[in-house]
């Protein structure tokens, strides 16, 4: 029996994890600058949390959740997204009582969706997201968008398109909903079975349907833009002004509706416009969710956030040919020849490491030549060679791999020497 990674998942090997660490560091730095703090919630939650928040009519809830019953007969679901868990935690931990509002949080971690695997679409993927909960100031909408754009810029991406829209408030949504039902009802038989259920429950979802996207009635559907009331229009304008002031380019797309039910007012997506990017170009999606905390039993706490997957960020970096910072090289490779030398070498290795010096040695008893080759492959700056003669004199032969110069120095001076050389570089 041979085993493989489950479909839609992947192993990240050391050459890849290095890139992930680079990107994760950018994420942490940007969040620090914007004063967002990390939150970590469990990988699974009560199934009902997602049903109520993400929405019964969404693809995520209907087709994509990994739901299971535990031994205590509870229905649990591997989280398909991060917003609902964060808002659950916000309510449960009474963060609405914190003196500084909004509470600004970020997370990175695996999400799970049973989807068809393709480039940029996995069943386990890692999302980085932020949530600012407890304010309905349009300036925070612009801040959240600016943060997402900054992450991409810091990662070296320049071929980006930001698209924004307003979904309005409940009043506009209801007026628009009535218009959509009138528009689709006479011909609803021409649509897929999901859309038939969506018609009454949430006709906005029909516009986002992947099966019926080419149906002419989708293009001619009444636009939400015409149903925005005065307050929603003013809010949307304010967001745009703040974005403009920050020098952030954007396009307004009245057809942008997001895949989750809980959004209102601001919705946005960031796309890659780079060639060599496949069918999927959306890197990031987000929006405002003013009723979400109440929906799950909390007080009114308007919020806004976004999520992006690290997988798609890395694909975009690859498409734009962004090069990664080089992995840190090895400071010292210890070459010990013979049993006595091995003991001295192992001890030196330990001392180097406890002084914060990156060091390694051979553990397969290879010849000098093979060990030198290893030192080259590992891009060691120095090799410390110890043979019987060196053991007898309590010295090591320290060779610089850059200029190939070497000198014998006393064993207990090696650390000092390496630290000094490190400073000179
Ligand atoms: P899509 O339209 O591509 O299915 P979505 O609307 O389902 O995206 P969201 O739920 O808003 O996506 O998630 C936000 C971001 O998470 C996406 O923009 C994308 O970067 C990423 N993402 C979503 N699903 C996947 C997946 N299966 N694999 C990798 N990344 C994903
Ligand atoms: Mg999706």
Tab-separated table of C-alpha atoms and ligand atoms in Angstrom:
chain	number	residue	atom	x	y	z
A	1	UNK	CA	0.000	0.000	0.000
A	2	UNK	CA	1.402	3.365	-1.004
A	3	UNK	CA	0.070	6.557	0.457
A	4	UNK	CA	-0.427	9.945	-1.132
A	5	UNK	CA	-1.440	13.328	0.212
A	6	UNK	CA	-5.241	13.664	0.119
A	7	UNK	CA	-6.627	15.257	-3.040
A	8	UNK	CA	-6.563	19.047	-2.888
A	9	UNK	CA	-3.853	19.188	-0.243
A	10	UNK	CA	-0.100	19.559	-0.597
A	11	UNK	CA	3.129	18.975	1.265
A	12	UNK	CA	5.269	22.057	1.586
A	13	UNK	CA	8.894	20.963	1.406
A	14	UNK	CA	11.771	23.004	2.862
A	15	UNK	CA	12.408	25.032	-0.328
A	16	UNK	CA	8.733	26.072	-0.242
A	17	UNK	CA	8.407	26.644	3.504
A	18	UNK	CA	11.185	29.199	3.232
A	19	UNK	CA	9.020	31.233	0.828
A	20	UNK	CA	6.047	30.873	3.159
A	21	UNK	CA	8.087	32.165	6.063
A	22	UNK	CA	9.149	35.199	3.997
A	23	UNK	CA	5.524	35.985	3.179
A	24	UNK	CA	4.339	35.367	6.739
A	25	UNK	CA	6.945	37.804	7.974
A	26	UNK	CA	5.636	40.475	5.591
A	27	UNK	CA	2.114	39.827	6.860
A	28	UNK	CA	3.192	40.180	10.493
A	29	UNK	CA	5.158	43.362	9.787
A	30	UNK	CA	2.326	45.047	7.912
A	31	UNK	CA	-0.204	44.111	10.616
A	32	UNK	CA	2.128	45.483	13.249
A	33	UNK	CA	2.431	48.788	11.401
A	34	UNK	CA	-1.379	49.044	11.113
A	35	UNK	CA	-1.759	47.896	14.759
A	36	UNK	CA	-3.694	44.691	14.128
A	37	UNK	CA	-3.119	41.946	16.732
A	38	UNK	CA	-3.056	38.242	16.048
A	39	UNK	CA	-5.929	35.998	17.098
A	40	UNK	CA	-5.887	32.191	16.896
A	41	UNK	CA	-9.176	30.327	16.949
A	42	UNK	CA	-9.771	26.546	16.720
A	43	UNK	CA	-9.589	24.689	13.416
A	44	UNK	CA	-13.162	23.412	13.925
A	45	UNK	CA	-16.331	25.062	15.179
A	46	UNK	CA	-19.964	24.133	15.713
A	47	UNK	CA	-21.460	23.554	12.264
A	48	UNK	CA	-24.318	25.940	12.970
A	49	UNK	CA	-21.940	28.883	13.282
A	50	UNK	CA	-21.151	28.691	9.567
A	51	UNK	CA	-24.700	27.835	8.523
A	52	UNK	CA	-26.010	30.954	10.227
A	53	UNK	CA	-23.296	33.372	9.189
A	54	UNK	CA	-21.874	32.299	5.835
A	55	UNK	CA	-25.433	31.479	4.777
A	56	UNK	CA	-27.543	28.446	3.900
A	57	UNK	CA	-27.701	29.301	0.209
A	58	UNK	CA	-23.973	29.708	-0.376
A	59	UNK	CA	-21.772	27.165	-2.157
A	60	UNK	CA	-19.599	26.976	0.932
A	61	UNK	CA	-22.394	25.759	3.192
A	62	UNK	CA	-24.247	23.697	0.601
A	63	UNK	CA	-21.346	21.883	-1.019
A	64	UNK	CA	-17.968	22.618	0.445
A	65	UNK	CA	-17.923	22.050	4.189
A	66	UNK	CA	-16.034	19.261	5.911
A	67	UNK	CA	-18.634	18.401	8.513
A	68	UNK	CA	-18.404	15.487	10.920
A	69	UNK	CA	-20.036	14.196	14.054
A	70	UNK	CA	-17.714	13.721	17.007
A	71	UNK	CA	-17.955	10.950	19.582
A	72	UNK	CA	-20.207	13.131	21.709
A	73	UNK	CA	-22.655	13.394	18.792
A	74	UNK	CA	-21.914	17.052	18.111
A	75	UNK	CA	-21.886	18.353	14.562
A	76	UNK	CA	-18.565	20.075	13.955
A	77	UNK	CA	-17.094	21.636	10.809
A	78	UNK	CA	-13.503	22.274	9.799
A	79	UNK	CA	-13.518	26.037	9.336
A	80	UNK	CA	-14.095	27.037	5.704
A	81	UNK	CA	-13.312	30.696	6.451
A	82	UNK	CA	-12.059	32.894	9.249
A	83	UNK	CA	-14.537	35.704	9.801
A	84	UNK	CA	-17.301	33.758	11.552
A	85	UNK	CA	-14.886	32.213	14.097
A	86	UNK	CA	-13.283	35.588	14.818
A	87	UNK	CA	-16.654	37.291	15.327
A	88	UNK	CA	-17.751	34.324	17.481
A	89	UNK	CA	-14.680	34.863	19.624
A	90	UNK	CA	-15.255	38.640	19.705
A	91	UNK	CA	-18.759	38.058	21.112
A	92	UNK	CA	-17.827	35.171	23.416
A	93	UNK	CA	-14.890	37.050	24.940
A	94	UNK	CA	-16.874	40.299	25.189
A	95	UNK	CA	-14.298	42.217	23.172
A	96	UNK	CA	-17.034	44.798	22.545
A	97	UNK	CA	-16.255	45.892	26.114
A	98	UNK	CA	-12.609	46.721	25.331
A	99	UNK	CA	-11.946	50.442	25.809
A	100	UNK	CA	-10.378	50.813	22.374
A	101	UNK	CA	-12.776	50.172	19.533
A	102	UNK	CA	-12.697	48.953	16.873
A	103	UNK	CA	-10.888	45.795	17.919
A	104	UNK	CA	-8.377	45.106	15.149
A	105	UNK	CA	-7.454	41.467	14.669
A	106	UNK	CA	-5.639	39.306	12.142
A	107	UNK	CA	-5.237	35.575	11.624
A	108	UNK	CA	-3.354	33.154	9.423
A	109	UNK	CA	-4.207	29.491	9.276
A	110	UNK	CA	-5.595	26.610	7.274
A	111	UNK	CA	-9.156	26.663	5.923
A	112	UNK	CA	-10.984	23.674	4.447
A	113	UNK	CA	-13.373	23.538	1.508
A	114	UNK	CA	-14.422	20.535	-0.521
A	115	UNK	CA	-13.789	22.066	-3.955
A	116	UNK	CA	-12.660	20.816	-7.338
A	117	UNK	CA	-8.904	21.009	-7.328
A	118	UNK	CA	-7.287	23.307	-9.891
A	119	UNK	CA	-4.426	25.783	-9.966
A	120	UNK	CA	-4.910	28.154	-7.047
A	121	UNK	CA	-7.789	26.157	-5.595
A	122	UNK	CA	-7.125	23.635	-2.864
A	123	UNK	CA	-9.160	21.754	-0.294
A	124	UNK	CA	-6.834	22.848	2.462
A	125	UNK	CA	-5.409	26.322	1.980
A	126	UNK	CA	-4.009	29.008	4.241
A	127	UNK	CA	-5.794	32.298	4.594
A	128	UNK	CA	-4.435	35.474	6.039
A	129	UNK	CA	-7.216	37.836	7.019
A	130	UNK	CA	-7.979	40.853	9.156
A	131	UNK	CA	-11.138	41.953	10.936
A	132	UNK	CA	-11.792	45.420	12.404
A	133	UNK	CA	-14.863	45.065	14.601
A	134	UNK	CA	-16.729	47.831	16.424
A	135	UNK	CA	-16.780	50.783	14.038
A	136	UNK	CA	-18.810	51.864	11.050
A	137	UNK	CA	-16.539	54.701	10.048
A	138	UNK	CA	-15.812	54.610	6.294
A	139	UNK	CA	-12.183	55.474	7.110
A	140	UNK	CA	-11.667	52.012	8.578
A	141	UNK	CA	-12.968	50.436	5.350
A	142	UNK	CA	-10.248	52.324	3.492
A	143	UNK	CA	-7.674	51.291	6.128
A	144	UNK	CA	-8.489	47.612	5.719
A	145	UNK	CA	-8.236	47.867	1.926
A	146	UNK	CA	-4.945	49.786	2.215
A	147	UNK	CA	-3.546	47.081	4.498
A	148	UNK	CA	-4.315	44.351	1.940
A	149	UNK	CA	-2.738	46.395	-0.855
A	150	UNK	CA	0.341	47.022	1.283
A	151	UNK	CA	0.870	43.310	1.851
A	152	UNK	CA	0.891	42.735	-1.917
A	153	UNK	CA	3.192	45.687	-2.553
A	154	UNK	CA	5.621	44.566	0.146
A	155	UNK	CA	5.597	41.132	-1.480
A	156	UNK	CA	6.797	42.809	-4.684
A	157	UNK	CA	3.568	42.679	-6.704
A	158	UNK	CA	2.691	45.572	-8.974
A	159	UNK	CA	0.144	44.122	-11.390
A	160	UNK	CA	-2.902	44.501	-9.216
A	161	UNK	CA	-6.464	45.641	-9.706
A	162	UNK	CA	-8.678	46.730	-6.837
A	163	UNK	CA	-12.418	46.514	-7.486
A	164	UNK	CA	-14.953	47.911	-5.031
A	165	UNK	CA	-18.715	48.047	-4.771
A	166	UNK	CA	-21.402	48.892	-2.274
A	167	UNK	CA	-24.006	46.315	-1.351
A	168	UNK	CA	-25.977	48.953	0.571
A	169	UNK	CA	-27.854	48.415	3.813
A	170	UNK	CA	-30.837	46.170	4.576
A	171	UNK	CA	-33.309	48.662	3.120
A	172	UNK	CA	-31.552	48.819	-0.268
A	173	UNK	CA	-30.905	45.093	-0.259
A	174	UNK	CA	-34.610	44.376	0.244
A	175	UNK	CA	-35.720	46.739	-2.508
A	176	UNK	CA	-33.142	45.197	-4.831
A	177	UNK	CA	-34.194	41.698	-3.797
A	178	UNK	CA	-37.803	42.365	-4.826
A	179	UNK	CA	-36.600	43.670	-8.186
A	180	UNK	CA	-34.401	40.591	-8.696
A	181	UNK	CA	-37.249	38.202	-7.933
A	182	UNK	CA	-39.440	40.003	-10.477
A	183	UNK	CA	-36.618	39.844	-13.011
A	184	UNK	CA	-35.789	36.142	-12.681
A	185	UNK	CA	-39.105	34.552	-11.674
A	186	UNK	CA	-40.708	34.262	-15.158
A	187	UNK	CA	-37.692	32.347	-16.525
A	188	UNK	CA	-36.406	30.606	-13.425
A	189	UNK	CA	-36.931	27.190	-15.089
A	190	UNK	CA	-33.961	27.957	-17.332
A	191	UNK	CA	-31.657	28.125	-14.296
A	192	UNK	CA	-29.914	25.440	-12.265
A	193	UNK	CA	-31.608	23.834	-9.286
A	194	UNK	CA	-29.471	25.838	-6.837
A	195	UNK	CA	-30.646	29.077	-8.411
A	196	UNK	CA	-34.257	27.945	-8.070
A	197	UNK	CA	-33.793	27.703	-4.301
A	198	UNK	CA	-31.848	30.955	-4.280
A	199	UNK	CA	-34.695	32.853	-5.963
A	200	UNK	CA	-36.819	33.175	-2.844
A	201	UNK	CA	-34.135	32.929	-0.202
A	202	UNK	CA	-31.354	35.039	-1.642
A	203	UNK	CA	-31.684	36.024	-5.308
A	204	UNK	CA	-28.465	38.068	-5.160
A	205	UNK	CA	-26.650	34.736	-5.093
A	206	UNK	CA	-27.945	33.984	-8.614
A	207	UNK	CA	-25.651	36.736	-9.927
A	208	UNK	CA	-22.692	34.879	-8.462
A	209	UNK	CA	-23.723	31.437	-9.795
A	210	UNK	CA	-20.889	29.583	-11.501
A	211	UNK	CA	-23.262	27.382	-13.569
A	212	UNK	CA	-25.532	30.068	-15.012
A	213	UNK	CA	-23.030	32.898	-15.374
A	214	UNK	CA	-23.583	33.115	-19.174
A	215	UNK	CA	-27.392	33.333	-19.026
A	216	UNK	CA	-28.475	36.662	-20.639
A	217	UNK	CA	-30.743	37.491	-17.694
A	218	UNK	CA	-27.643	37.719	-15.474
A	219	UNK	CA	-26.198	40.555	-17.530
A	220	UNK	CA	-29.533	42.373	-17.729
A	221	UNK	CA	-30.380	41.945	-14.029
A	222	UNK	CA	-31.272	45.105	-12.129
A	223	UNK	CA	-28.137	46.610	-10.628
A	224	UNK	CA	-27.900	47.162	-6.920
A	225	UNK	CA	-26.339	50.538	-7.693
A	226	UNK	CA	-29.782	51.891	-8.612
A	227	UNK	CA	-31.219	50.858	-5.258
A	228	UNK	CA	-28.666	52.478	-2.962
A	229	UNK	CA	-30.362	54.930	-0.612
A	230	UNK	CA	-28.893	58.274	0.331
A	231	UNK	CA	-27.091	57.023	3.416
A	232	UNK	CA	-25.471	54.089	1.604
A	233	UNK	CA	-24.430	56.320	-1.289
A	234	UNK	CA	-22.828	58.806	1.102
A	235	UNK	CA	-21.017	56.007	2.903
A	236	UNK	CA	-19.685	54.586	-0.353
A	237	UNK	CA	-18.529	58.021	-1.487
A	238	UNK	CA	-16.697	58.567	1.785
A	239	UNK	CA	-14.851	55.264	1.400
A	240	UNK	CA	-13.820	56.289	-2.116
A	241	UNK	CA	-12.603	59.666	-0.898
A	242	UNK	CA	-10.399	58.048	1.729
A	243	UNK	CA	-8.995	55.640	-0.845
A	244	UNK	CA	-8.317	58.519	-3.228
A	245	UNK	CA	-6.535	60.495	-0.518
A	246	UNK	CA	-4.320	57.494	0.194
A	247	UNK	CA	-3.417	57.335	-3.499
A	248	UNK	CA	-5.000	53.912	-3.938
A	249	UNK	CA	-6.352	53.246	-7.445
A	250	UNK	CA	-9.633	51.395	-7.731
A	251	UNK	CA	-12.479	50.587	-10.075
A	252	UNK	CA	-16.127	50.496	-9.130
A	253	UNK	CA	-17.898	47.362	-10.344
A	254	UNK	CA	-21.641	47.345	-9.658
A	255	UNK	CA	-21.746	43.587	-10.313
A	256	UNK	CA	-19.313	42.650	-7.589
A	257	UNK	CA	-21.205	40.526	-5.088
A	258	UNK	CA	-19.242	38.421	-2.692
A	259	UNK	CA	-19.720	34.725	-2.084
A	260	UNK	CA	-20.811	34.986	1.536
A	261	UNK	CA	-24.167	36.145	2.846
A	262	UNK	CA	-23.070	38.409	5.636
A	263	UNK	CA	-21.775	41.360	3.637
A	264	UNK	CA	-23.315	44.850	3.377
A	265	UNK	CA	-22.037	48.266	2.285
A	266	UNK	CA	-18.412	47.983	1.149
A	267	UNK	CA	-17.346	44.888	-0.807
A	268	UNK	CA	-13.997	44.565	-2.554
A	269	UNK	CA	-11.704	42.209	-4.397
A	270	UNK	CA	-8.080	42.453	-5.439
A	271	UNK	CA	-7.088	40.745	-8.664
A	272	UNK	CA	-3.757	39.976	-10.292
A	273	UNK	CA	-3.474	41.355	-13.837
A	274	UNK	CA	-0.217	39.539	-14.485
A	275	UNK	CA	0.151	37.377	-17.603
A	276	UNK	CA	0.817	33.764	-16.907
A	277	UNK	CA	-1.887	33.712	-14.305
A	278	UNK	CA	-4.535	31.059	-14.879
A	279	UNK	CA	-8.310	31.348	-14.894
A	280	UNK	CA	-8.400	32.362	-11.260
A	281	UNK	CA	-7.109	35.852	-10.743
A	282	UNK	CA	-8.787	36.900	-7.512
A	283	UNK	CA	-6.205	37.178	-4.782
A	284	UNK	CA	-8.249	38.708	-2.007
A	285	UNK	CA	-11.858	39.358	-1.085
A	286	UNK	CA	-13.459	41.302	1.702
A	287	UNK	CA	-16.216	43.536	2.858
A	288	UNK	CA	-18.330	44.984	5.618
A	289	UNK	CA	-20.595	42.846	7.811
A	290	UNK	CA	-22.623	45.077	10.111
A	291	UNK	CA	-25.164	42.521	11.321
A	292	UNK	CA	-22.884	39.548	11.897
A	293	UNK	CA	-22.210	39.899	15.624
A	294	UNK	CA	-25.954	40.255	16.317
A	295	UNK	CA	-26.719	37.283	14.101
A	296	UNK	CA	-24.748	35.080	16.477
A	297	UNK	CA	-26.220	36.485	19.661
A	298	UNK	CA	-23.888	39.403	20.350
A	299	UNK	CA	-24.524	43.127	20.570
A	300	UNK	CA	-24.463	45.330	17.494
A	301	UNK	CA	-20.811	45.506	16.422
A	302	UNK	CA	-20.255	46.558	12.819
A	303	UNK	CA	-17.162	45.064	11.239
A	304	UNK	CA	-15.091	44.921	8.095
A	305	UNK	CA	-12.388	42.517	6.979
A	306	UNK	CA	-10.816	40.582	4.152
A	307	UNK	CA	-9.188	37.238	3.492
A	308	UNK	CA	-6.471	36.249	1.047
A	309	UNK	CA	-4.837	32.903	0.558
A	310	UNK	CA	-1.088	32.634	0.841
A	311	UNK	CA	-1.180	30.055	-1.987
A	312	UNK	CA	-2.563	32.596	-4.461
A	313	UNK	CA	-0.208	35.296	-3.208
A	314	UNK	CA	2.737	32.995	-3.950
A	315	UNK	CA	1.290	32.140	-7.386
A	316	UNK	CA	1.040	35.857	-8.158
A	317	UNK	CA	4.648	36.380	-7.044
A	318	UNK	CA	5.718	33.563	-9.333
A	319	UNK	CA	3.675	35.010	-12.232
A	320	UNK	CA	5.352	38.407	-11.772
A	321	UNK	CA	8.790	36.806	-11.399
A	322	UNK	CA	9.418	38.184	-7.921
A	323	UNK	CA	12.592	36.757	-6.429
A	324	UNK	CA	12.785	35.712	-2.831
A	325	UNK	CA	15.293	36.775	-0.276
A	326	UNK	CA	18.112	34.211	-0.102
A	327	UNK	CA	17.977	31.695	2.681
A	328	UNK	CA	20.556	32.457	5.380
A	329	UNK	CA	23.767	30.552	4.691
A	330	UNK	CA	25.693	28.372	7.081
A	331	UNK	CA	28.348	30.162	9.165
A	332	UNK	CA	30.581	27.212	9.966
A	333	UNK	CA	30.834	23.606	8.771
A	334	UNK	CA	32.884	21.511	11.166
A	335	UNK	CA	34.973	18.798	9.539
A	336	UNK	CA	36.284	16.265	12.057
A	337	UNK	CA	38.517	13.428	10.869
A	338	UNK	CA	38.922	10.481	13.237
A	339	UNK	CA	37.278	9.501	16.528
A	340	UNK	CA	39.161	11.897	18.816
A	341	UNK	CA	38.597	14.768	16.407
A	342	UNK	CA	34.921	13.890	16.293
A	343	UNK	CA	34.547	14.468	20.027
A	344	UNK	CA	36.373	17.796	19.852
A	345	UNK	CA	34.344	18.750	16.781
A	346	UNK	CA	31.005	17.848	18.338
A	347	UNK	CA	31.854	19.911	21.388
A	348	UNK	CA	32.927	22.882	19.247
A	349	UNK	CA	29.730	22.558	17.206
A	350	UNK	CA	27.635	22.787	20.359
A	351	UNK	CA	29.562	25.838	21.599
A	352	UNK	CA	29.143	27.581	18.235
A	353	UNK	CA	25.387	26.957	18.271
A	354	UNK	CA	24.854	28.099	21.828
A	355	UNK	CA	26.518	31.355	20.739
A	356	UNK	CA	23.938	31.761	17.991
A	357	UNK	CA	26.281	30.749	15.179
A	358	UNK	CA	24.713	28.660	12.383
A	359	UNK	CA	26.815	25.509	12.332
A	360	UNK	CA	26.648	21.901	11.197
A	361	UNK	CA	28.821	18.824	10.744
A	362	UNK	CA	28.902	15.453	9.015
A	363	UNK	CA	27.152	12.513	10.660
A	364	UNK	CA	27.965	9.818	8.112
A	365	UNK	CA	31.753	9.491	8.582
A	366	UNK	CA	32.612	10.593	5.081
A	367	UNK	CA	36.067	11.436	3.732
A	368	UNK	CA	37.478	14.971	3.863
A	369	UNK	CA	36.709	15.598	0.173
A	370	UNK	CA	33.051	14.646	0.482
A	371	UNK	CA	32.680	16.809	3.558
A	372	UNK	CA	34.222	19.786	1.752
A	373	UNK	CA	31.669	19.309	-1.010
A	374	UNK	CA	28.884	19.384	1.571
A	375	UNK	CA	30.284	22.618	2.972
A	376	UNK	CA	30.156	24.090	-0.547
A	377	UNK	CA	26.598	22.926	-1.170
A	378	UNK	CA	25.494	24.361	2.160
A	379	UNK	CA	27.197	27.663	1.236
A	380	UNK	CA	29.233	27.615	4.441
A	381	UNK	CA	31.246	30.779	5.076
A	382	UNK	CA	33.907	28.838	7.038
A	383	UNK	CA	34.993	25.307	7.597
A	384	UNK	CA	36.685	24.331	10.847
A	385	UNK	CA	38.913	21.329	10.120
A	386	UNK	CA	40.029	19.094	12.979
A	387	UNK	CA	42.397	16.143	12.508
A	388	UNK	CA	44.648	14.239	14.932
A	389	UNK	CA	47.345	16.922	14.748
A	390	UNK	CA	44.885	19.693	15.626
A	391	UNK	CA	43.508	17.647	18.530
A	392	UNK	CA	47.027	17.226	19.918
A	393	UNK	CA	47.724	20.985	19.697
A	394	UNK	CA	44.216	22.033	20.841
A	395	UNK	CA	43.710	24.085	17.669
A	396	UNK	CA	41.470	24.010	14.595
A	397	UNK	CA	42.216	24.894	11.001
A	398	UNK	CA	39.775	27.638	10.151
A	399	UNK	CA	39.351	28.090	6.412
A	400	UNK	CA	37.424	30.883	4.767
A	401	UNK	CA	35.375	29.465	1.909
A	402	UNK	CA	35.270	32.858	0.238
A	403	UNK	CA	38.990	33.531	-0.225
A	404	UNK	CA	40.217	30.003	0.647
A	405	UNK	CA	42.677	31.437	3.174
A	406	UNK	CA	43.237	29.403	6.276
A	407	UNK	CA	44.861	29.720	9.690
A	408	UNK	CA	45.310	27.601	12.772
A	409	UNK	CA	43.660	29.088	15.821
A	410	UNK	CA	43.173	27.891	19.355
A	411	UNK	CA	39.944	25.894	19.772
A	412	UNK	CA	38.525	28.194	22.388
A	413	UNK	CA	39.024	31.260	20.160
A	414	UNK	CA	36.870	29.983	17.300
A	415	UNK	CA	33.610	31.490	18.529
A	416	UNK	CA	35.210	34.888	19.101
A	417	UNK	CA	36.843	34.825	15.667
A	418	UNK	CA	33.626	33.919	13.824
A	419	UNK	CA	31.654	36.592	15.643
A	420	UNK	CA	34.298	39.217	14.753
A	421	UNK	CA	34.380	38.156	11.100
A	422	UNK	CA	30.589	38.249	11.023
A	423	UNK	CA	30.659	41.877	12.116
A	424	UNK	CA	33.244	42.831	9.464
A	425	UNK	CA	31.024	41.449	6.643
B	1	LIG	P1	-13.399	32.011	-5.431
B	1	LIG	O1	-14.358	32.871	-6.160
B	1	LIG	O2	-12.033	31.961	-6.043
B	1	LIG	O3	-13.953	30.653	-5.111
B	1	LIG	P2	-14.199	32.877	-2.854
B	1	LIG	O4	-15.147	33.955	-3.111
B	1	LIG	O5	-14.702	31.515	-2.502
B	1	LIG	O6	-13.153	32.740	-4.036
B	1	LIG	P3	-13.389	33.898	-0.295
B	1	LIG	O7	-14.230	32.947	0.453
B	1	LIG	O8	-13.782	35.299	-0.322
B	1	LIG	O9	-13.151	33.351	-1.780
B	1	LIG	O10	-11.896	33.775	0.200
B	1	LIG	C1	-10.986	34.858	0.072
B	1	LIG	C2	-9.729	34.450	-0.638
B	1	LIG	O11	-9.304	33.162	-0.213
B	1	LIG	C3	-9.848	34.301	-2.139
B	1	LIG	O12	-9.757	35.528	-2.764
B	1	LIG	C4	-8.657	33.424	-2.430
B	1	LIG	O13	-7.443	34.161	-2.371
B	1	LIG	C5	-8.656	32.500	-1.277
B	1	LIG	N1	-9.299	31.209	-1.554
B	1	LIG	C6	-10.614	30.896	-1.504
B	1	LIG	N2	-10.808	29.607	-1.771
B	1	LIG	C7	-9.573	29.070	-1.991
B	1	LIG	C8	-9.097	27.756	-2.295
B	1	LIG	N3	-9.940	26.735	-2.403
B	1	LIG	N4	-7.767	27.570	-2.459
B	1	LIG	C9	-6.899	28.594	-2.317
B	1	LIG	N5	-7.288	29.846	-2.027
B	1	LIG	C10	-8.598	30.085	-1.853
B	2	LIG	MG1	-15.046	29.778	-3.610
